[in-house]
């Protein structure tokens, strides 16, 4: 597939040169998944590094073997950025255990980039020297040995040139000599290699690093041409590709245009849909970019076709190239279709399409992340969790999509996993909103809503255009009863992304709480119009309709919900409760019996069954179910269940059941040790009433 | 009404009820004031989640803690941390809880006696039909201390409101994750 790499590489470099990092990353990820070459690895790592995510480049390169000099250099650079100086040095100079490379070895290995490599090494030693100075100040005894013997970073004795420059076996309490002279020597040595740019760069770095002791500064070497020298070299590495891509773009043959029209037809026309545009932007494939990359391929293949008749081996090669181009386009098209389905919330469709991708693309962070999200949007939280944990295993440096994973864990109430995720992500990247959303979800699960609010606010500060952070903040404010502020947050989320149905749902919930049922229904329906497959939304609409006295509509809605997602027990529960409210007791009971089979440990089910039996006058069965309900949940539902029992039996009771007794039982519940006393007391009460009944 | 005290010795008050989402601490939504205090032993020490620090009054009895909310608030329970072993004669022995709209129409709804307490005292605030009270203001009055001490120490006070069922329908809280998963969209 080497023939095919180049157009894609050209596209990636093109994107990079235009600072379109998200597009570059997406394409580079696909390229690397397709061909696991070190060149593709380097390209992907470069995209990560340039988009400001050094930690991603670091983890990526660490996880795979880097033997080429460019990979090693980039990895060392990431190490320096992440303050892993020892590791950086080890990569560049070959490690502590192996023989240290001499300067000449480094020059021969790194070739053109040797100047940068040596500069980087010099930078590492700079930082280390500063650390050394600090520790020397703190420990007078070390003043004697202002050399690297103290530090683990000491280059081995096999490299006398560096040691010469840095060791000072001064006497007694001499203050450390100014770092000026040795630096000069080092720079001089480096400059002997012969490139001005390094000279300039190390001069630069020297100026930038502050001298903590106001030691006398020696005059810096001339650094006049610094900025200009550096920038062309950055553009230099992709020597081959820009030339090629410019050739591709400037070619304007008519045959190429015709071919491009034909090939364009293959691409689904629906993609540049205005509704999904924002979502596209978020995901990183813009329609224009996809078209562009396909343009490159089309023109490439058409050019090759144009020359095809020359000779047969060339013709075969070009045919191969075209076939490979078609393969890539099919891949892009399938990915695009899957993504489109997801954005239209056709989640099952999306899962189908994306699952049919070839396995080396399927098992990548991006694809699995989309599939996980698809499961999440139809409330299949277990599957979503499985898929997301796979994403974490494959790409531990990925933060995109982790906020969805954290909400999944929140729904499943897996607090341990959630707090581990939160710690890992916030340690790794403090400048993306996703880790802060995860942290907020973690504390929300622990019912520490004030702290969760702080974290969500932080996520918003880090990225004010991240709509989901506003939604999560809104939910927390609802939980702390600050409904006005919550309304504001949900509206902000909608302002940023009209298709954010979670925010519409949030607004609906607030209106429901305020008993403005009409408004609630409107907002829930708006959310449903965006995500029509959500049984949870349908369930809520059903309940609101019932509150608006439109019980027939409510039942219809709930039936729809159950048909879409038979696994959602709440739909059945609410259907049963509506039937109960409409006095259809037999039907309600039937529904509840079925529900008992599905979720046998849910106290609410028994509570409702008890109420039905009470209405039917079957008090024994009612009491039995109430007591089961209380057994299954002695803490929360207690008061309501007690009321349900007591209203019936209070007048008949001989024993004075004063209100004072109940509060103490309910507070005694708090103590684990006193739990049993509560149930015993209640049992005796039930038995007493039962015996009264019998009499 | 005199009622025996119920107390628990855990360091974290009401941990279980908070965890099941039944109650929520809302002291931060109120304005706190004291009838008197020694410098450095005031409201901050009463609300800092630290059982080592305390409020020490510095005046005549009754010593008052006033809790004023922005709006009429449902309050289910008050919790006070008192420890006879550390505070001895500063430990309150008789406490009266009054509620009302403002300082002028407070009414006592609970009075309780404590005998050598050591831990959290839970004071449920319920009306005649056993619902949590709704009020603008709560006043906790220390009427007497152990060994007839003049001034009092109080280490922490927490105020709890019942959590509204956040999902749909006026049902009690559901108990299994299978139900809770589908309760809301987040």
PDB file of C-alpha atoms in Angstrom, chain A residues 19 43 48 51 76 82 154 292 334 372 375 520 605 666:
ATOM      1  CA  UNK A  19      -3.173  24.615  11.079  1.00  0.00           C
ATOM      2  CA  UNK A  43       3.212  11.654  11.129  1.00  0.00           C
ATOM      3  CA  UNK A  48      -0.623  15.421  18.005  1.00  0.00           C
ATOM      4  CA  UNK A  51      -2.007  20.488  17.941  1.00  0.00           C
ATOM      5  CA  UNK A  76      12.775  13.207  23.182  1.00  0.00           C
ATOM      6  CA  UNK A  82       6.621  16.912  29.848  1.00  0.00           C
ATOM      7  CA  UNK A 154      25.247  12.342  34.655  1.00  0.00           C
ATOM      8  CA  UNK A 292     -10.440  17.795  -0.441  1.00  0.00           C
ATOM      9  CA  UNK A 334     -18.168   4.203   5.222  1.00  0.00           C
ATOM     10  CA  UNK A 372     -19.517   3.646  22.386  1.00  0.00           C
ATOM     11  CA  UNK A 375     -24.671   2.708  22.535  1.00  0.00           C
ATOM     12  CA  UNK A 520     -42.276  20.486  29.743  1.00  0.00           C
ATOM     13  CA  UNK A 605     -42.551  -2.475  41.974  1.00  0.00           C
ATOM     14  CA  UNK A 666     -35.915   7.058  60.655  1.00  0.00           C
TER      15      UNK A 666
END
